[in-house]
Amino acid sequence: GKGEGEGEGPSPLVEMAAHSCGCLVVQAAVRALRSQPETLVPLVERLLGWPGMANASNPPDGVSGGLRELACSVGGARSLEALLEAAPAKLLFPLYSGGLRSHLLELSHDKNANFVVQRLLERASDPALVGLLVGELADAGAELLAGGRAGVLWKLLEACARAKCKEKEAFRAVVSMLSPAGSSAATLAHSLLALSPNLTEERIASANPTPLGSRLAQACLQLPPAACQPLIASFHKMSNPEFAKLACDSVGSRVVEALFVAPGCPAGSHPPLAKKLKGEAARLARDRCGSHALEKCFASVDVDGKRAILNELLLAETSLASSPHAALVCKKVRCATGGAACTLACTPRQFAGAISRSDSVRHPLSAAPVWL
């Protein structure tokens, strides 16, 4: 036993959660109880040494600091990630307020704890909680990028889109990592995709999209149009060859796809974007990534736009025959246009009739032509 005045130290469960092997047992137990909150909650309270946690009681002395220490250890971070994934929503706010509050930026820079922060952001959907999280991180976008923690910004954007709050603040947190030159309408999209501050128009040609830059751009496009309008404007400023090149890029094509389907880019923004791909249908169809971008573009444009894309594909039908990607695109286009309309001799009225009969295409026939 311990003598009088001696600290009790971490509980056996905490030691197990932090242990490189024991944490695997804790993770398995927590995930196995995901559907049994009445059993999981007492286990979490025992694990953290925090009785009454589910009732929003204050954490005992030492628990807050211990929680942060646990998050910064390899095994402890994995255990807390599992806990955050499986815990009932009512435990998220106590976990944040009782141990992580006012320390999110510090934890975000830690090589282990930053994943705990990301899991918290993934689960957060209550506007009050998301507002507090944004309040801590919104002014640290540049710092997080410089520290290689763009993933935290990505999850922050997703949390705001999910909770429908603080969207503009989250977008500014991402854009703040760019210099005034990089945040101009001409280079904002390039700068974000390349995660390259101080990007000038002269350096655009040498800037390549990065996977995390693409993720951030896609997350921005999930925000309301009013929040991400500067980014949409930047894509509109891209030259046609730049946009077509982006559509064929293994990373950038995902962003082009999002531009035609994401809520941040309303239908009114699709025509000028689709127009940038005029004359590129055959090349896109043959490309592994461009074919997916072309499908999204085809689905978003009006009847005249669909007819123009189809005609481009028919004119290049011989060269498309050897491409498996083009063959799949052509098959989907034929299905979407009723099949019978897929000839150059088809009149506009016949084509519109085929479109209206197709169950897979639901776009207004009265929209203005966009592929001219």
Short mmCIF file of C-alpha atoms in Angstrom, two decimals:
data_model
loop_
_atom_site.label_atom_id
_atom_site.label_comp_id
_atom_site.label_asym_id
_atom_site.label_seq_id
_atom_site.Cartn_x
_atom_site.Cartn_y
_atom_site.Cartn_z
CA GLY A 1 0.00 0.00 0.00
CA LYS A 2 0.97 3.64 -0.34
CA GLY A 3 1.93 5.77 2.58
CA GLU A 4 0.06 8.86 3.64
CA GLY A 5 0.47 11.80 1.30
CA GLU A 6 1.74 9.71 -1.59
CA GLY A 7 0.01 10.17 -4.97
CA GLU A 8 -1.91 7.27 -6.33
CA GLY A 9 -0.41 7.55 -9.84
CA PRO A 10 -2.14 6.47 -13.02
CA SER A 11 -4.71 3.70 -12.80
CA PRO A 12 -3.94 0.28 -14.32
CA LEU A 13 -6.41 1.03 -17.12
CA VAL A 14 -4.61 4.27 -18.01
CA GLU A 15 -1.28 2.46 -18.01
CA MET A 16 -2.77 -0.21 -20.27
CA ALA A 17 -4.20 2.45 -22.63
CA ALA A 18 -0.76 4.07 -22.96
CA HIS A 19 1.16 0.80 -23.36
CA SER A 20 2.20 -0.04 -26.92
CA CYS A 21 0.66 -3.53 -26.60
CA GLY A 22 -2.02 -2.93 -23.97
CA CYS A 23 -3.56 -0.15 -26.01
CA LEU A 24 -4.65 -2.75 -28.56
CA VAL A 25 -6.80 -4.41 -25.90
CA VAL A 26 -8.32 -1.07 -24.88
CA GLN A 27 -9.08 -0.18 -28.51
CA ALA A 28 -10.74 -3.55 -29.12
CA ALA A 29 -12.83 -3.27 -25.95
CA VAL A 30 -13.99 0.26 -26.70
CA ARG A 31 -14.93 -0.51 -30.31
CA ALA A 32 -16.70 -3.73 -29.30
CA LEU A 33 -18.94 -1.71 -26.97
CA ARG A 34 -19.80 0.97 -29.54
CA SER A 35 -23.41 -0.21 -29.70
CA GLN A 36 -23.71 -0.60 -25.92
CA PRO A 37 -23.36 2.90 -24.44
CA GLU A 38 -24.71 1.79 -21.06
CA THR A 39 -21.60 -0.41 -20.74
CA LEU A 40 -19.15 1.79 -22.61
CA VAL A 41 -19.72 4.96 -20.56
CA PRO A 42 -18.73 3.38 -17.18
CA LEU A 43 -15.66 1.88 -18.87
CA VAL A 44 -14.60 5.29 -20.19
CA GLU A 45 -15.11 6.86 -16.75
CA ARG A 46 -12.97 4.11 -15.16
CA LEU A 47 -10.37 4.42 -17.90
CA LEU A 48 -9.93 8.16 -17.41
CA GLY A 49 -10.46 8.14 -13.65
CA TRP A 50 -13.36 10.54 -14.02
CA PRO A 51 -16.53 9.42 -12.15
CA GLY A 52 -19.67 11.21 -13.32
CA MET A 53 -18.09 12.30 -16.58
CA ALA A 54 -21.29 11.55 -18.50
CA ASN A 55 -23.15 13.90 -16.13
CA ALA A 56 -20.74 16.75 -16.89
CA SER A 57 -19.12 16.66 -13.46
CA ASN A 58 -15.77 18.43 -13.10
CA PRO A 59 -12.75 16.17 -13.62
CA PRO A 60 -10.77 15.26 -10.48
CA ASP A 61 -7.37 16.87 -9.99
CA GLY A 62 -4.80 15.52 -12.41
CA VAL A 63 -7.26 14.08 -14.90
CA SER A 64 -7.04 16.97 -17.37
CA GLY A 65 -3.26 16.88 -17.52
CA GLY A 66 -3.28 13.10 -17.62
CA LEU A 67 -5.65 13.15 -20.58
CA ARG A 68 -3.29 15.38 -22.54
CA GLU A 69 -0.31 13.22 -21.61
CA LEU A 70 -2.21 10.18 -22.79
CA ALA A 71 -2.98 11.92 -26.10
CA CYS A 72 0.71 12.65 -26.66
CA SER A 73 1.86 9.03 -26.25
CA VAL A 74 1.76 6.58 -29.15
CA GLY A 75 -0.49 4.00 -27.48
CA GLY A 76 -2.55 6.58 -25.61
CA ALA A 77 -3.34 8.49 -28.80
CA ARG A 78 -4.56 5.30 -30.46
CA SER A 79 -6.73 4.48 -27.43
CA LEU A 80 -8.25 7.97 -27.37
CA GLU A 81 -8.90 7.82 -31.11
CA ALA A 82 -10.88 4.61 -30.60
CA LEU A 83 -12.69 6.18 -27.67
CA LEU A 84 -13.68 9.25 -29.70
CA GLU A 85 -14.87 7.07 -32.58
CA ALA A 86 -17.06 4.89 -30.37
CA ALA A 87 -18.15 7.23 -27.57
CA PRO A 88 -21.75 8.50 -27.40
CA ALA A 89 -22.14 12.11 -28.49
CA LYS A 90 -22.81 13.21 -24.90
CA LEU A 91 -19.20 12.42 -23.95
CA LEU A 92 -17.61 14.60 -26.62
CA PHE A 93 -18.12 17.92 -24.85
CA PRO A 94 -16.82 16.66 -21.46
CA LEU A 95 -13.77 15.17 -23.17
CA TYR A 96 -13.06 18.51 -24.84
CA SER A 97 -13.83 20.81 -21.91
CA GLY A 98 -12.25 18.53 -19.31
CA GLY A 99 -8.88 17.99 -20.92
CA LEU A 100 -8.39 19.42 -24.38
CA ARG A 101 -9.88 22.91 -24.16
CA SER A 102 -7.36 25.75 -24.64
CA HIS A 103 -4.76 23.18 -25.72
CA LEU A 104 -6.01 22.22 -29.20
CA LEU A 105 -3.27 24.09 -31.08
CA GLU A 106 -0.55 22.68 -28.85
CA LEU A 107 -1.94 19.16 -29.29
CA SER A 108 -2.36 19.67 -33.03
CA HIS A 109 1.39 20.15 -33.36
CA ASP A 110 2.18 16.91 -31.52
CA LYS A 111 2.99 13.95 -33.79
CA ASN A 112 0.55 11.71 -31.90
CA ALA A 113 -2.04 14.03 -30.35
CA ASN A 114 -2.89 15.70 -33.67
CA PHE A 115 -4.74 12.52 -34.65
CA VAL A 116 -6.80 12.76 -31.45
CA VAL A 117 -7.75 16.33 -32.43
CA GLN A 118 -8.71 15.12 -35.91
CA ARG A 119 -10.93 12.37 -34.48
CA LEU A 120 -12.64 14.92 -32.23
CA LEU A 121 -13.28 17.16 -35.25
CA GLU A 122 -14.61 14.17 -37.21
CA ARG A 123 -17.19 13.40 -34.53
CA ALA A 124 -18.19 16.96 -33.64
CA SER A 125 -21.59 17.90 -35.07
CA ASP A 126 -23.10 20.06 -32.33
CA PRO A 127 -22.84 23.73 -33.42
CA ALA A 128 -21.88 24.84 -29.89
CA LEU A 129 -18.96 22.40 -29.74
CA VAL A 130 -17.86 23.11 -33.31
CA GLY A 131 -17.95 26.83 -32.58
CA LEU A 132 -15.54 26.36 -29.67
CA LEU A 133 -13.22 24.22 -31.77
CA VAL A 134 -13.18 26.81 -34.55
CA GLY A 135 -12.53 29.55 -31.99
CA GLU A 136 -9.30 27.83 -30.96
CA LEU A 137 -8.00 26.98 -34.41
CA ALA A 138 -9.37 29.63 -36.78
CA ASP A 139 -6.42 32.00 -36.35
CA ALA A 140 -3.79 29.27 -36.63
CA GLY A 141 -4.20 28.18 -40.26
CA ALA A 142 -0.76 29.39 -41.35
CA GLU A 143 0.88 27.90 -38.27
CA LEU A 144 -0.78 24.52 -38.80
CA LEU A 145 0.29 24.44 -42.44
CA ALA A 146 3.86 25.39 -41.57
CA GLY A 147 3.91 22.58 -39.01
CA GLY A 148 2.65 19.99 -41.52
CA ARG A 149 -0.80 19.75 -39.95
CA ALA A 150 -3.03 20.51 -42.93
CA GLY A 151 -5.06 17.44 -41.94
CA VAL A 152 -6.38 19.31 -38.89
CA LEU A 153 -7.61 22.12 -41.17
CA TRP A 154 -9.25 19.57 -43.45
CA LYS A 155 -11.21 18.04 -40.57
CA LEU A 156 -12.09 21.51 -39.28
CA LEU A 157 -13.68 22.39 -42.63
CA GLU A 158 -15.65 19.14 -42.64
CA ALA A 159 -16.88 19.76 -39.09
CA CYS A 160 -18.18 23.23 -40.03
CA ALA A 161 -19.92 21.90 -43.14
CA ARG A 162 -21.54 19.15 -41.08
CA ALA A 163 -22.66 21.43 -38.23
CA LYS A 164 -23.61 24.26 -40.63
CA CYS A 165 -21.87 26.89 -38.55
CA LYS A 166 -18.71 29.03 -38.67
CA GLU A 167 -18.18 28.15 -42.36
CA LYS A 168 -16.68 31.52 -43.30
CA GLU A 169 -14.32 31.44 -40.33
CA ALA A 170 -13.14 27.95 -41.31
CA PHE A 171 -12.58 29.03 -44.91
CA ARG A 172 -10.59 32.05 -43.76
CA ALA A 173 -8.50 29.77 -41.55
CA VAL A 174 -7.44 27.88 -44.67
CA VAL A 175 -6.93 30.93 -46.86
CA SER A 176 -4.95 32.69 -44.12
CA MET A 177 -2.09 30.31 -44.80
CA LEU A 178 -1.64 32.05 -48.17
CA SER A 179 0.10 35.37 -48.67
CA PRO A 180 -1.83 38.33 -50.12
CA ALA A 181 -0.34 37.45 -53.51
CA GLY A 182 -1.43 33.84 -53.21
CA SER A 183 -4.95 34.73 -52.11
CA SER A 184 -5.76 36.75 -55.22
CA ALA A 185 -8.50 35.56 -57.53
CA ALA A 186 -5.94 34.58 -60.16
CA THR A 187 -3.84 32.25 -58.01
CA LEU A 188 -5.90 31.24 -54.98
CA ALA A 189 -6.93 27.84 -56.41
CA HIS A 190 -3.39 27.01 -57.57
CA SER A 191 -1.93 28.13 -54.26
CA LEU A 192 -4.37 26.04 -52.24
CA LEU A 193 -3.95 22.92 -54.37
CA ALA A 194 -0.16 23.14 -54.20
CA LEU A 195 -0.20 24.25 -50.53
CA SER A 196 2.26 26.88 -51.66
CA PRO A 197 2.17 30.35 -50.07
CA ASN A 198 3.62 33.26 -52.04
CA LEU A 199 2.64 31.65 -55.33
CA THR A 200 2.75 34.21 -58.14
CA GLU A 201 1.20 34.00 -61.58
CA GLU A 202 4.65 33.37 -63.07
CA ARG A 203 5.11 30.25 -60.92
CA ILE A 204 1.69 28.74 -61.56
CA ALA A 205 2.92 26.47 -64.36
CA SER A 206 5.42 24.77 -62.05
CA ALA A 207 2.99 24.31 -59.12
CA ASN A 208 1.60 20.78 -58.87
CA PRO A 209 -1.48 19.79 -56.82
CA THR A 210 -0.79 17.90 -53.61
CA PRO A 211 -3.03 15.25 -52.03
CA LEU A 212 -3.72 17.34 -48.91
CA GLY A 213 -4.23 20.47 -51.00
CA SER A 214 -6.81 18.58 -53.03
CA ARG A 215 -8.53 17.38 -49.84
CA LEU A 216 -8.65 20.93 -48.49
CA ALA A 217 -10.11 22.27 -51.74
CA GLN A 218 -12.76 19.54 -51.82
CA ALA A 219 -13.64 20.27 -48.18
CA CYS A 220 -13.94 23.99 -48.97
CA LEU A 221 -16.39 23.17 -51.76
CA GLN A 222 -18.65 21.42 -49.23
CA LEU A 223 -19.22 24.79 -47.53
CA PRO A 224 -22.08 27.09 -48.60
CA PRO A 225 -21.41 29.15 -51.76
CA ALA A 226 -21.24 32.37 -49.74
CA ALA A 227 -18.33 30.97 -47.72
CA CYS A 228 -16.16 29.59 -50.53
CA GLN A 229 -17.03 32.07 -53.32
CA PRO A 230 -13.42 33.36 -53.64
CA LEU A 231 -12.25 29.83 -54.43
CA ILE A 232 -14.97 29.33 -57.06
CA ALA A 233 -13.99 32.67 -58.62
CA SER A 234 -10.38 31.52 -58.77
CA PHE A 235 -11.31 28.38 -60.71
CA HIS A 236 -13.30 30.57 -63.11
CA LYS A 237 -10.12 32.62 -63.66
CA MET A 238 -8.15 29.54 -64.74
CA SER A 239 -7.29 29.32 -68.41
CA ASN A 240 -8.93 26.53 -70.42
CA PRO A 241 -5.67 24.55 -70.84
CA GLU A 242 -4.95 24.81 -67.09
CA PHE A 243 -8.41 23.57 -66.19
CA ALA A 244 -8.22 20.67 -68.67
CA LYS A 245 -4.78 19.74 -67.30
CA LEU A 246 -6.19 19.78 -63.77
CA ALA A 247 -9.05 17.50 -64.86
CA CYS A 248 -6.50 14.88 -65.99
CA ASP A 249 -4.30 15.15 -62.91
CA SER A 250 -4.49 12.19 -60.52
CA VAL A 251 -5.00 14.56 -57.57
CA GLY A 252 -6.57 17.61 -59.18
CA SER A 253 -9.26 15.67 -61.02
CA ARG A 254 -11.01 15.04 -57.71
CA VAL A 255 -11.43 18.79 -57.28
CA VAL A 256 -12.77 19.21 -60.82
CA GLU A 257 -15.32 16.49 -60.09
CA ALA A 258 -16.33 18.28 -56.89
CA LEU A 259 -16.80 21.55 -58.78
CA PHE A 260 -19.67 19.94 -60.72
CA VAL A 261 -21.41 18.25 -57.78
CA ALA A 262 -20.46 19.96 -54.47
CA PRO A 263 -22.95 22.28 -52.71
CA GLY A 264 -20.40 25.10 -52.61
CA CYS A 265 -20.50 25.36 -56.40
CA PRO A 266 -24.13 26.10 -57.38
CA ALA A 267 -25.62 25.16 -60.73
CA GLY A 268 -25.08 28.67 -62.04
CA SER A 269 -21.33 28.18 -61.74
CA HIS A 270 -21.28 25.02 -63.86
CA PRO A 271 -21.70 26.57 -67.35
CA PRO A 272 -18.46 28.64 -67.36
CA LEU A 273 -16.55 25.71 -65.87
CA ALA A 274 -17.94 23.27 -68.44
CA LYS A 275 -17.08 25.72 -71.21
CA LYS A 276 -13.41 25.45 -70.19
CA LEU A 277 -13.46 21.80 -71.31
CA LYS A 278 -14.83 22.51 -74.78
CA GLY A 279 -12.96 20.47 -77.38
CA GLU A 280 -11.36 18.25 -74.71
CA ALA A 281 -14.05 15.54 -74.42
CA ALA A 282 -12.12 12.89 -76.35
CA ARG A 283 -8.87 13.50 -74.48
CA LEU A 284 -10.64 13.46 -71.13
CA ALA A 285 -12.53 10.28 -72.01
CA ARG A 286 -9.27 8.44 -72.77
CA ASP A 287 -7.65 9.54 -69.50
CA ARG A 288 -7.94 7.45 -66.33
CA CYS A 289 -8.77 10.51 -64.20
CA GLY A 290 -10.18 12.84 -66.83
CA SER A 291 -12.89 10.32 -67.71
CA HIS A 292 -14.41 10.72 -64.23
CA ALA A 293 -14.31 14.52 -64.50
CA LEU A 294 -16.01 14.31 -67.90
CA GLU A 295 -18.81 12.14 -66.46
CA LYS A 296 -19.50 14.72 -63.73
CA CYS A 297 -19.41 17.54 -66.28
CA PHE A 298 -21.80 15.69 -68.59
CA ALA A 299 -24.27 15.09 -65.77
CA SER A 300 -24.27 18.76 -64.74
CA VAL A 301 -24.74 20.52 -68.09
CA ASP A 302 -27.96 21.17 -69.97
CA VAL A 303 -29.29 19.32 -73.03
CA ASP A 304 -27.27 21.37 -75.54
CA GLY A 305 -24.13 20.79 -73.52
CA LYS A 306 -24.76 17.04 -73.43
CA ARG A 307 -25.30 16.97 -77.19
CA ALA A 308 -22.04 18.88 -77.80
CA ILE A 309 -20.06 16.47 -75.59
CA LEU A 310 -21.63 13.49 -77.31
CA ASN A 311 -20.80 14.88 -80.75
CA GLU A 312 -17.17 15.37 -79.72
CA LEU A 313 -17.04 11.75 -78.61
CA LEU A 314 -18.70 10.51 -81.83
CA LEU A 315 -16.24 12.42 -83.99
CA ALA A 316 -13.38 10.67 -82.19
CA GLU A 317 -15.12 7.29 -81.92
CA THR A 318 -12.38 5.41 -83.78
CA SER A 319 -9.61 6.66 -81.52
CA LEU A 320 -11.70 6.01 -78.39
CA ALA A 321 -12.31 2.35 -79.20
CA SER A 322 -8.94 1.23 -77.81
CA SER A 323 -9.33 2.99 -74.46
CA PRO A 324 -11.11 1.12 -71.64
CA HIS A 325 -11.80 4.42 -69.86
CA ALA A 326 -13.38 5.96 -72.98
CA ALA A 327 -15.43 2.82 -73.61
CA LEU A 328 -16.96 3.09 -70.14
CA VAL A 329 -17.66 6.81 -70.57
CA CYS A 330 -19.33 6.22 -73.93
CA LYS A 331 -21.44 3.44 -72.46
CA LYS A 332 -22.65 5.67 -69.64
CA VAL A 333 -23.33 8.56 -72.03
CA ARG A 334 -25.38 6.29 -74.30
CA CYS A 335 -27.39 5.06 -71.32
CA ALA A 336 -27.99 8.64 -70.15
CA THR A 337 -29.14 9.77 -73.58
CA GLY A 338 -31.44 6.90 -74.37
CA GLY A 339 -29.03 5.16 -76.75
CA ALA A 340 -31.03 5.90 -79.89
CA ALA A 341 -29.92 9.54 -79.88
CA CYS A 342 -26.22 8.68 -80.15
CA THR A 343 -25.67 9.59 -83.82
CA LEU A 344 -24.37 12.73 -85.46
CA ALA A 345 -27.52 12.79 -87.60
CA CYS A 346 -29.76 13.05 -84.54
CA THR A 347 -31.68 16.34 -84.53
CA PRO A 348 -31.76 18.56 -81.43
CA ARG A 349 -35.45 17.69 -80.94
CA GLN A 350 -34.74 13.94 -81.10
CA PHE A 351 -31.87 14.35 -78.68
CA ALA A 352 -33.97 16.36 -76.21
CA GLY A 353 -36.70 13.74 -76.43
CA ALA A 354 -34.24 10.97 -75.63
CA ILE A 355 -32.92 12.93 -72.67
CA SER A 356 -36.41 13.53 -71.30
CA ARG A 357 -37.19 9.81 -71.52
CA SER A 358 -34.06 8.79 -69.66
CA ASP A 359 -34.59 8.07 -65.97
CA SER A 360 -30.92 8.59 -65.16
CA VAL A 361 -30.78 12.26 -66.19
CA ARG A 362 -32.81 14.83 -64.29
CA HIS A 363 -31.79 18.27 -65.55
CA PRO A 364 -34.04 21.13 -66.75
CA LEU A 365 -34.40 21.21 -70.52
CA SER A 366 -34.85 24.99 -70.53
CA ALA A 367 -31.36 25.84 -69.27
CA ALA A 368 -29.20 28.02 -71.48
CA PRO A 369 -26.60 26.27 -73.71
CA VAL A 370 -23.21 26.07 -72.04
CA TRP A 371 -21.00 24.12 -74.47
CA LEU A 372 -20.74 26.71 -77.28
#
